[in-house]
PDB file of C-alpha atoms in Angstrom:
ATOM      1  CA  UNK A   1      -7.562  40.749 -22.148  1.00 62.00           C
ATOM      2  CA  UNK A   2     -11.236  40.724 -20.816  1.00 70.00           C
ATOM      3  CA  UNK A   3     -11.551  37.222 -21.787  1.00 72.00           C
ATOM      4  CA  UNK A   4      -8.101  36.164 -20.109  1.00 74.00           C
ATOM      5  CA  UNK A   5      -9.307  38.141 -16.914  1.00 78.00           C
ATOM      6  CA  UNK A   6     -12.541  36.482 -16.900  1.00 77.00           C
ATOM      7  CA  UNK A   7     -11.053  32.911 -17.360  1.00 75.00           C
ATOM      8  CA  UNK A   8      -8.597  33.713 -14.583  1.00 76.00           C
ATOM      9  CA  UNK A   9     -11.404  34.737 -12.193  1.00 77.00           C
ATOM     10  CA  UNK A  10     -13.465  31.721 -13.038  1.00 77.00           C
ATOM     11  CA  UNK A  11     -10.245  29.419 -12.373  1.00 76.00           C
ATOM     12  CA  UNK A  12      -9.788  31.333  -9.082  1.00 77.00           C
ATOM     13  CA  UNK A  13     -13.396  30.692  -7.854  1.00 76.00           C
ATOM     14  CA  UNK A  14     -13.832  27.063  -9.314  1.00 81.00           C
ATOM     15  CA  UNK A  15     -10.367  25.526  -9.004  1.00 84.00           C
ATOM     16  CA  UNK A  16     -11.157  24.035  -5.482  1.00 85.00           C
ATOM     17  CA  UNK A  17     -14.332  22.388  -6.782  1.00 86.00           C
ATOM     18  CA  UNK A  18     -12.360  21.057  -9.899  1.00 89.00           C
ATOM     19  CA  UNK A  19      -9.440  19.750  -7.728  1.00 89.00           C
ATOM     20  CA  UNK A  20     -11.804  17.886  -5.325  1.00 90.00           C
ATOM     21  CA  UNK A  21     -13.866  16.331  -8.320  1.00 91.00           C
ATOM     22  CA  UNK A  22     -10.536  15.221 -10.008  1.00 93.00           C
ATOM     23  CA  UNK A  23      -9.207  13.739  -6.822  1.00 92.00           C
ATOM     24  CA  UNK A  24     -12.456  12.032  -6.271  1.00 93.00           C
ATOM     25  CA  UNK A  25     -12.312  10.623  -9.945  1.00 94.00           C
ATOM     26  CA  UNK A  26      -8.712   9.486  -9.538  1.00 95.00           C
ATOM     27  CA  UNK A  27      -9.687   7.561  -6.477  1.00 94.00           C
ATOM     28  CA  UNK A  28     -12.216   5.673  -8.342  1.00 94.00           C
ATOM     29  CA  UNK A  29      -9.742   4.684 -10.991  1.00 94.00           C
ATOM     30  CA  UNK A  30      -7.414   3.492  -8.230  1.00 94.00           C
ATOM     31  CA  UNK A  31     -10.090   1.550  -6.555  1.00 93.00           C
ATOM     32  CA  UNK A  32     -10.773  -0.272  -9.852  1.00 93.00           C
ATOM     33  CA  UNK A  33      -7.082  -0.566 -10.807  1.00 92.00           C
ATOM     34  CA  UNK A  34      -6.328  -2.058  -7.349  1.00 91.00           C
ATOM     35  CA  UNK A  35      -8.466  -5.147  -8.146  1.00 90.00           C
ATOM     36  CA  UNK A  36      -7.890  -5.033 -11.847  1.00 90.00           C
ATOM     37  CA  UNK A  37      -4.152  -5.277 -11.783  1.00 88.00           C
ATOM     38  CA  UNK A  38      -4.134  -8.592  -9.955  1.00 85.00           C
ATOM     39  CA  UNK A  39      -5.484 -10.005 -13.099  1.00 85.00           C
ATOM     40  CA  UNK A  40      -4.296  -9.955 -16.839  1.00 85.00           C
ATOM     41  CA  UNK A  41      -5.541  -6.542 -18.174  1.00 86.00           C
ATOM     42  CA  UNK A  42      -5.236  -4.477 -21.323  1.00 87.00           C
ATOM     43  CA  UNK A  43      -1.862  -2.810 -21.922  1.00 87.00           C
ATOM     44  CA  UNK A  44      -3.559   0.408 -22.453  1.00 90.00           C
ATOM     45  CA  UNK A  45      -5.064   0.308 -18.904  1.00 91.00           C
ATOM     46  CA  UNK A  46      -1.694   0.062 -17.025  1.00 90.00           C
ATOM     47  CA  UNK A  47      -0.728   3.526 -18.034  1.00 91.00           C
ATOM     48  CA  UNK A  48      -4.017   4.911 -16.684  1.00 93.00           C
ATOM     49  CA  UNK A  49      -3.426   3.184 -13.407  1.00 93.00           C
ATOM     50  CA  UNK A  50       0.139   4.634 -13.377  1.00 93.00           C
ATOM     51  CA  UNK A  51      -0.925   8.092 -13.994  1.00 94.00           C
ATOM     52  CA  UNK A  52      -3.729   7.964 -11.425  1.00 94.00           C
ATOM     53  CA  UNK A  53      -1.271   6.717  -8.947  1.00 93.00           C
ATOM     54  CA  UNK A  54       1.211   9.475  -9.481  1.00 91.00           C
ATOM     55  CA  UNK A  55      -1.397  12.104  -9.681  1.00 92.00           C
ATOM     56  CA  UNK A  56      -3.458  11.016  -6.531  1.00 92.00           C
ATOM     57  CA  UNK A  57      -1.089  12.623  -4.078  1.00 90.00           C
ATOM     58  CA  UNK A  58      -0.369  15.620  -6.244  1.00 91.00           C
ATOM     59  CA  UNK A  59      -3.890  16.616  -6.536  1.00 92.00           C
ATOM     60  CA  UNK A  60      -4.696  16.198  -3.038  1.00 90.00           C
ATOM     61  CA  UNK A  61      -1.701  18.060  -1.814  1.00 90.00           C
ATOM     62  CA  UNK A  62      -2.487  20.872  -4.389  1.00 89.00           C
ATOM     63  CA  UNK A  63      -6.144  20.872  -3.095  1.00 88.00           C
ATOM     64  CA  UNK A  64      -5.035  21.455   0.410  1.00 87.00           C
ATOM     65  CA  UNK A  65      -2.459  23.974  -0.519  1.00 86.00           C
ATOM     66  CA  UNK A  66      -5.454  25.871  -2.343  1.00 86.00           C
ATOM     67  CA  UNK A  67      -7.322  25.641   0.968  1.00 84.00           C
ATOM     68  CA  UNK A  68      -4.463  26.936   2.804  1.00 81.00           C
ATOM     69  CA  UNK A  69      -3.917  29.905   0.603  1.00 82.00           C
ATOM     70  CA  UNK A  70      -7.672  30.794   0.721  1.00 77.00           C
ATOM     71  CA  UNK A  71      -7.606  30.976   4.411  1.00 69.00           C
ATOM     72  CA  UNK A  72      -4.889  33.505   4.399  1.00 65.00           C
ATOM     73  CA  UNK A  73      -7.226  35.857   2.703  1.00 62.00           C
ATOM     74  CA  UNK A  74     -10.614  37.418   4.275  1.00 57.00           C
ATOM     75  CA  UNK A  75     -12.948  34.531   5.126  1.00 55.00           C
ATOM     76  CA  UNK A  76     -16.096  33.641   3.122  1.00 52.00           C
ATOM     77  CA  UNK A  77     -19.091  32.996   5.186  1.00 52.00           C
ATOM     78  CA  UNK A  78     -21.142  31.543   2.204  1.00 52.00           C
ATOM     79  CA  UNK A  79     -21.754  28.227   1.018  1.00 55.00           C
ATOM     80  CA  UNK A  80     -18.060  27.796  -0.253  1.00 57.00           C
ATOM     81  CA  UNK A  81     -16.938  28.317   3.471  1.00 58.00           C
ATOM     82  CA  UNK A  82     -19.436  25.446   4.735  1.00 65.00           C
ATOM     83  CA  UNK A  83     -17.883  22.967   1.876  1.00 69.00           C
ATOM     84  CA  UNK A  84     -14.162  23.966   2.737  1.00 70.00           C
ATOM     85  CA  UNK A  85     -14.990  22.694   6.255  1.00 74.00           C
ATOM     86  CA  UNK A  86     -15.722  19.195   4.784  1.00 80.00           C
ATOM     87  CA  UNK A  87     -13.256  19.234   1.811  1.00 84.00           C
ATOM     88  CA  UNK A  88     -10.018  19.426   4.218  1.00 85.00           C
ATOM     89  CA  UNK A  89     -10.672  16.057   5.896  1.00 87.00           C
ATOM     90  CA  UNK A  90     -11.919  14.661   2.473  1.00 89.00           C
ATOM     91  CA  UNK A  91      -8.605  15.512   0.662  1.00 89.00           C
ATOM     92  CA  UNK A  92      -6.810  14.048   3.643  1.00 89.00           C
ATOM     93  CA  UNK A  93      -8.563  10.736   3.195  1.00 91.00           C
ATOM     94  CA  UNK A  94      -7.721  10.916  -0.559  1.00 91.00           C
ATOM     95  CA  UNK A  95      -4.088  11.543   0.455  1.00 90.00           C
ATOM     96  CA  UNK A  96      -4.138   8.328   2.457  1.00 90.00           C
ATOM     97  CA  UNK A  97      -4.795   6.480  -0.793  1.00 88.00           C
ATOM     98  CA  UNK A  98      -6.480   3.199  -1.523  1.00 90.00           C
ATOM     99  CA  UNK A  99      -5.948   0.240   0.719  1.00 90.00           C
ATOM    100  CA  UNK A 100      -5.431  -1.976  -2.321  1.00 90.00           C
ATOM    101  CA  UNK A 101      -2.650   0.090  -3.938  1.00 91.00           C
ATOM    102  CA  UNK A 102      -0.057   1.737  -1.752  1.00 91.00           C
ATOM    103  CA  UNK A 103       2.700   0.977  -4.177  1.00 90.00           C
ATOM    104  CA  UNK A 104       2.940   0.707  -7.845  1.00 91.00           C
ATOM    105  CA  UNK A 105       6.352  -0.571  -8.169  1.00 89.00           C
ATOM    106  CA  UNK A 106       8.341  -2.465  -5.425  1.00 87.00           C
ATOM    107  CA  UNK A 107      10.917   0.521  -5.246  1.00 88.00           C
ATOM    108  CA  UNK A 108       8.104   3.022  -4.061  1.00 90.00           C
ATOM    109  CA  UNK A 109       8.262   1.157  -0.654  1.00 91.00           C
ATOM    110  CA  UNK A 110      11.774   2.398  -0.093  1.00 90.00           C
ATOM    111  CA  UNK A 111      10.417   6.016  -0.047  1.00 89.00           C
ATOM    112  CA  UNK A 112       8.465   5.538   3.214  1.00 90.00           C
ATOM    113  CA  UNK A 113      10.480   8.357   4.997  1.00 90.00           C
ATOM    114  CA  UNK A 114       9.285  10.889   2.309  1.00 89.00           C
ATOM    115  CA  UNK A 115       5.645   9.884   2.822  1.00 89.00           C
ATOM    116  CA  UNK A 116       6.106  10.256   6.697  1.00 91.00           C
ATOM    117  CA  UNK A 117       7.106  13.954   6.018  1.00 91.00           C
ATOM    118  CA  UNK A 118       4.378  14.357   3.362  1.00 89.00           C
ATOM    119  CA  UNK A 119       1.729  12.979   5.689  1.00 89.00           C
ATOM    120  CA  UNK A 120       2.721  15.146   8.800  1.00 90.00           C
ATOM    121  CA  UNK A 121       2.961  18.421   6.772  1.00 89.00           C
ATOM    122  CA  UNK A 122      -0.531  17.839   5.057  1.00 87.00           C
ATOM    123  CA  UNK A 123      -2.286  16.718   8.271  1.00 88.00           C
ATOM    124  CA  UNK A 124      -0.794  19.944   9.784  1.00 88.00           C
ATOM    125  CA  UNK A 125      -2.315  22.055   6.779  1.00 85.00           C
ATOM    126  CA  UNK A 126      -5.795  20.149   7.049  1.00 84.00           C
ATOM    127  CA  UNK A 127      -6.035  20.849  10.894  1.00 83.00           C
ATOM    128  CA  UNK A 128      -5.116  24.678  10.286  1.00 82.00           C
ATOM    129  CA  UNK A 129      -7.601  24.892   7.438  1.00 79.00           C
ATOM    130  CA  UNK A 130     -10.434  23.050   9.672  1.00 76.00           C
ATOM    131  CA  UNK A 131      -9.529  25.366  12.427  1.00 78.00           C
ATOM    132  CA  UNK A 132      -9.677  28.525  10.456  1.00 73.00           C
ATOM    133  CA  UNK A 133     -12.880  27.383   8.678  1.00 68.00           C
ATOM    134  CA  UNK A 134     -15.217  26.721  11.492  1.00 65.00           C
ATOM    135  CA  UNK A 135     -14.504  28.961  14.593  1.00 59.00           C
ATOM    136  CA  UNK A 136     -17.823  28.696  15.855  1.00 54.00           C
ATOM    137  CA  UNK A 137     -19.588  29.789  12.605  1.00 57.00           C
ATOM    138  CA  UNK A 138     -21.364  26.418  11.663  1.00 57.00           C
ATOM    139  CA  UNK A 139     -23.763  24.077  13.218  1.00 64.00           C
ATOM    140  CA  UNK A 140     -22.717  21.552  15.678  1.00 71.00           C
ATOM    141  CA  UNK A 141     -23.896  18.753  13.438  1.00 72.00           C
ATOM    142  CA  UNK A 142     -21.754  19.921  10.468  1.00 74.00           C
ATOM    143  CA  UNK A 143     -18.882  20.258  12.946  1.00 75.00           C
ATOM    144  CA  UNK A 144     -19.367  16.752  14.062  1.00 78.00           C
ATOM    145  CA  UNK A 145     -19.428  15.403  10.496  1.00 79.00           C
ATOM    146  CA  UNK A 146     -16.185  17.128   9.747  1.00 80.00           C
ATOM    147  CA  UNK A 147     -14.555  15.811  12.806  1.00 81.00           C
ATOM    148  CA  UNK A 148     -15.718  12.449  11.916  1.00 85.00           C
ATOM    149  CA  UNK A 149     -14.115  12.612   8.544  1.00 86.00           C
ATOM    150  CA  UNK A 150     -10.862  13.803  10.175  1.00 87.00           C
ATOM    151  CA  UNK A 151     -10.343  10.604  12.306  1.00 88.00           C
ATOM    152  CA  UNK A 152     -10.179   8.139   9.264  1.00 89.00           C
ATOM    153  CA  UNK A 153      -8.346  10.810   7.255  1.00 89.00           C
ATOM    154  CA  UNK A 154      -5.568  11.120   9.787  1.00 90.00           C
ATOM    155  CA  UNK A 155      -5.333   7.334  10.309  1.00 90.00           C
ATOM    156  CA  UNK A 156      -5.188   6.650   6.594  1.00 90.00           C
ATOM    157  CA  UNK A 157      -2.339   9.218   6.357  1.00 90.00           C
ATOM    158  CA  UNK A 158      -0.349   7.494   9.088  1.00 90.00           C
ATOM    159  CA  UNK A 159      -1.203   4.056   7.929  1.00 91.00           C
ATOM    160  CA  UNK A 160       0.185   4.712   4.307  1.00 91.00           C
ATOM    161  CA  UNK A 161       3.868   5.290   5.178  1.00 91.00           C
ATOM    162  CA  UNK A 162       3.638   2.450   7.848  1.00 91.00           C
ATOM    163  CA  UNK A 163       2.561   0.000   5.039  1.00 91.00           C
ATOM    164  CA  UNK A 164       5.497   1.321   2.798  1.00 92.00           C
ATOM    165  CA  UNK A 165       7.887   0.652   5.734  1.00 91.00           C
ATOM    166  CA  UNK A 166       6.422  -2.820   6.303  1.00 88.00           C
ATOM    167  CA  UNK A 167       7.325  -3.705   2.723  1.00 87.00           C
ATOM    168  CA  UNK A 168      10.610  -2.042   2.332  1.00 87.00           C
ATOM    169  CA  UNK A 169      13.554  -4.389   1.758  1.00 83.00           C
ATOM    170  CA  UNK A 170      15.214  -3.621   5.298  1.00 83.00           C
ATOM    171  CA  UNK A 171      11.771  -4.384   7.061  1.00 83.00           C
ATOM    172  CA  UNK A 172      11.438  -7.790   5.214  1.00 80.00           C
ATOM    173  CA  UNK A 173      14.971  -8.754   6.044  1.00 75.00           C
ATOM    174  CA  UNK A 174      14.441  -7.957   9.681  1.00 76.00           C
ATOM    175  CA  UNK A 175      11.433  -9.988   9.826  1.00 67.00           C
ATOM    176  CA  UNK A 176      13.078 -13.230   8.600  1.00 57.00           C
ATOM    177  CA  UNK A 177      13.980 -15.734  11.302  1.00 54.00           C
ATOM    178  CA  UNK A 178      17.645 -16.659  11.735  1.00 50.00           C
ATOM    179  CA  UNK A 179      18.543 -18.994   8.904  1.00 47.00           C
ATOM    180  CA  UNK A 180      19.703 -22.493  10.128  1.00 45.00           C
ATOM    181  CA  UNK A 181      22.823 -23.443   8.282  1.00 43.00           C
ATOM    182  CA  UNK A 182      23.781 -26.569  10.063  1.00 42.00           C
ATOM    183  CA  UNK A 183      22.019 -29.873   9.761  1.00 44.00           C
ATOM    184  CA  UNK A 184      22.525 -33.267  11.095  1.00 47.00           C
ATOM    185  CA  UNK A 185      25.087 -34.571   8.636  1.00 44.00           C
ATOM    186  CA  UNK A 186      25.395 -37.885  10.520  1.00 46.00           C
ATOM    187  CA  UNK A 187      21.885 -38.562   9.743  1.00 47.00           C
ATOM    188  CA  UNK A 188      21.788 -37.173   6.210  1.00 43.00           C
ATOM    189  CA  UNK A 189      24.657 -36.463   3.990  1.00 43.00           C
ATOM    190  CA  UNK A 190      23.530 -34.003   1.611  1.00 41.00           C
ATOM    191  CA  UNK A 191      26.330 -31.470   1.106  1.00 49.00           C
ATOM    192  CA  UNK A 192      27.137 -32.415  -2.398  1.00 55.00           C
ATOM    193  CA  UNK A 193      24.316 -31.483  -4.944  1.00 59.00           C
ATOM    194  CA  UNK A 194      24.205 -35.154  -6.017  1.00 61.00           C
ATOM    195  CA  UNK A 195      23.210 -36.289  -2.588  1.00 58.00           C
ATOM    196  CA  UNK A 196      20.655 -33.573  -2.291  1.00 59.00           C
ATOM    197  CA  UNK A 197      18.874 -34.835  -5.543  1.00 63.00           C
ATOM    198  CA  UNK A 198      19.200 -38.276  -4.423  1.00 65.00           C
ATOM    199  CA  UNK A 199      17.795 -37.805  -1.093  1.00 61.00           C
ATOM    200  CA  UNK A 200      14.932 -35.539  -2.389  1.00 60.00           C
ATOM    201  CA  UNK A 201      13.999 -38.109  -5.030  1.00 63.00           C
ATOM    202  CA  UNK A 202      14.356 -41.233  -2.833  1.00 63.00           C
ATOM    203  CA  UNK A 203      11.278 -42.325  -0.810  1.00 58.00           C
ATOM    204  CA  UNK A 204      13.411 -43.953   1.812  1.00 52.00           C
ATOM    205  CA  UNK A 205      13.681 -41.705   5.001  1.00 51.00           C
ATOM    206  CA  UNK A 206      11.398 -39.207   3.523  1.00 50.00           C
ATOM    207  CA  UNK A 207       8.793 -39.596   6.153  1.00 51.00           C
ATOM    208  CA  UNK A 208      10.773 -37.633   8.700  1.00 52.00           C
ATOM    209  CA  UNK A 209      10.722 -34.576   6.618  1.00 50.00           C
ATOM    210  CA  UNK A 210       7.160 -34.865   5.296  1.00 49.00           C
ATOM    211  CA  UNK A 211       4.557 -32.672   6.830  1.00 46.00           C
ATOM    212  CA  UNK A 212       1.073 -33.738   7.852  1.00 46.00           C
ATOM    213  CA  UNK A 213      -2.022 -31.596   7.238  1.00 43.00           C
ATOM    214  CA  UNK A 214      -1.771 -30.507  10.943  1.00 40.00           C
ATOM    215  CA  UNK A 215       1.809 -29.129  10.168  1.00 46.00           C
ATOM    216  CA  UNK A 216       1.573 -27.411   6.914  1.00 50.00           C
ATOM    217  CA  UNK A 217       4.604 -26.347   4.997  1.00 53.00           C
ATOM    218  CA  UNK A 218       6.211 -23.138   6.507  1.00 55.00           C
ATOM    219  CA  UNK A 219       7.229 -21.229   3.405  1.00 59.00           C
ATOM    220  CA  UNK A 220       7.154 -17.491   2.884  1.00 64.00           C
ATOM    221  CA  UNK A 221       7.665 -16.604  -0.788  1.00 62.00           C
ATOM    222  CA  UNK A 222       8.672 -13.004   0.099  1.00 62.00           C
ATOM    223  CA  UNK A 223      12.094 -14.075   1.227  1.00 62.00           C
ATOM    224  CA  UNK A 224      12.681 -14.687  -2.500  1.00 60.00           C
ATOM    225  CA  UNK A 225      12.409 -10.938  -3.205  1.00 62.00           C
ATOM    226  CA  UNK A 226      15.012  -9.944  -0.528  1.00 61.00           C
ATOM    227  CA  UNK A 227      18.641 -10.754   0.162  1.00 55.00           C
ATOM    228  CA  UNK A 228      18.263 -13.373   2.444  1.00 57.00           C
ATOM    229  CA  UNK A 229      20.468 -16.450   2.865  1.00 53.00           C
ATOM    230  CA  UNK A 230      19.065 -19.583   1.491  1.00 54.00           C
ATOM    231  CA  UNK A 231      17.443 -21.791   4.034  1.00 54.00           C
ATOM    232  CA  UNK A 232      19.115 -25.077   5.064  1.00 56.00           C
ATOM    233  CA  UNK A 233      19.064 -27.979   2.808  1.00 58.00           C
ATOM    234  CA  UNK A 234      16.890 -29.663   5.672  1.00 62.00           C
ATOM    235  CA  UNK A 235      14.372 -27.141   5.223  1.00 63.00           C
ATOM    236  CA  UNK A 236      14.454 -27.170   1.392  1.00 66.00           C
ATOM    237  CA  UNK A 237      14.006 -30.893   1.385  1.00 69.00           C
ATOM    238  CA  UNK A 238      11.086 -30.639   3.678  1.00 69.00           C
ATOM    239  CA  UNK A 239       9.329 -28.225   1.421  1.00 68.00           C
ATOM    240  CA  UNK A 240      10.242 -30.256  -1.592  1.00 70.00           C
ATOM    241  CA  UNK A 241       9.113 -33.667  -0.162  1.00 68.00           C
ATOM    242  CA  UNK A 242       5.783 -32.164   1.254  1.00 70.00           C
ATOM    243  CA  UNK A 243       5.087 -30.755  -2.155  1.00 70.00           C
ATOM    244  CA  UNK A 244       5.667 -34.059  -3.847  1.00 70.00           C
ATOM    245  CA  UNK A 245       2.935 -35.642  -2.022  1.00 73.00           C
ATOM    246  CA  UNK A 246       0.348 -33.075  -3.350  1.00 75.00           C
ATOM    247  CA  UNK A 247      -1.580 -33.605  -6.494  1.00 79.00           C
ATOM    248  CA  UNK A 248      -0.795 -30.909  -9.250  1.00 79.00           C
ATOM    249  CA  UNK A 249      -4.097 -28.931  -8.416  1.00 85.00           C
ATOM    250  CA  UNK A 250      -3.670 -28.778  -4.781  1.00 83.00           C
ATOM    251  CA  UNK A 251       0.227 -27.594  -5.244  1.00 80.00           C
ATOM    252  CA  UNK A 252      -0.902 -24.929  -7.864  1.00 85.00           C
ATOM    253  CA  UNK A 253      -3.293 -23.539  -5.227  1.00 85.00           C
ATOM    254  CA  UNK A 254      -0.811 -23.348  -2.524  1.00 82.00           C
ATOM    255  CA  UNK A 255       1.671 -21.599  -4.590  1.00 81.00           C
ATOM    256  CA  UNK A 256      -1.114 -19.326  -5.746  1.00 85.00           C
ATOM    257  CA  UNK A 257      -2.185 -18.501  -2.266  1.00 84.00           C
ATOM    258  CA  UNK A 258       1.502 -17.783  -1.122  1.00 82.00           C
ATOM    259  CA  UNK A 259       2.213 -15.607  -4.077  1.00 83.00           C
ATOM    260  CA  UNK A 260      -0.941 -13.767  -3.503  1.00 87.00           C
ATOM    261  CA  UNK A 261      -0.071 -12.958  -0.030  1.00 85.00           C
ATOM    262  CA  UNK A 262       3.401 -11.810  -1.265  1.00 85.00           C
ATOM    263  CA  UNK A 263       1.595  -9.406  -3.597  1.00 88.00           C
ATOM    264  CA  UNK A 264      -0.587  -8.042  -0.845  1.00 88.00           C
ATOM    265  CA  UNK A 265       2.416  -7.488   1.540  1.00 87.00           C
ATOM    266  CA  UNK A 266       4.453  -5.578  -1.094  1.00 88.00           C
ATOM    267  CA  UNK A 267       1.631  -3.509  -2.912  1.00 91.00           C
ATOM    268  CA  UNK A 268      -1.172  -3.063  -0.300  1.00 91.00           C
ATOM    269  CA  UNK A 269      -1.874  -1.964   3.036  1.00 88.00           C
ATOM    270  CA  UNK A 270      -3.043  -5.588   3.980  1.00 83.00           C
ATOM    271  CA  UNK A 271      -1.046  -7.319   6.739  1.00 75.00           C
ATOM    272  CA  UNK A 272      -0.179 -11.006   5.748  1.00 68.00           C
TER     273      UNK A 272
END
């Protein structure tokens, strides 16, 4: 029993340090994973990224909860109390996550309302812990450092659910411009599929649909991932004929760029 009591006592004293270190290690894994998952990677590395993604929020929330529970007890004026002043905003920054990996699966974006509630509750806990920690007991330099960490921490917690919302299906649908369904049929009869194929492969009259370098193809690949109506045949012919003027390497680079932007929109905080 003495050994169990000693182990519990050690865990009580060290759990906060362990949680902060574990949260930091997870953030490093996510930082590497956010770059690596855009390229072909080993199959064994994907579960590691997935576990780190799932555990990042849990560890940060557990750490903030531990801080909250500690401050319900008599305050510690030693070095531990000084560290706790900084750990609250650091855990808040970790809760905001890495900019390069907001969602692991596309379905994660639909949970943006849950992340708003999580962010609000954890920011409240962090502010409470911060207020209970300092109360005039520490130097102004340390207090200023903690306040400087709080600003990016709160911003990251706010930015994360906004990124989820921006990449959700409803938001992507609302971003789309109204689809033009009518075309000038007196100029171009392309209602039947055969006419569309014939017009798309015929050089005659194609010049009015070709785009110059000053007017690049307006194509947003993310529309393929949502339930949007197909663009008008006129738009599809314009894109098709414009691509037909490009060499294979140039067309490949354009598609790669557009798909990369779609990935950034769906899975990261980057605005494209």
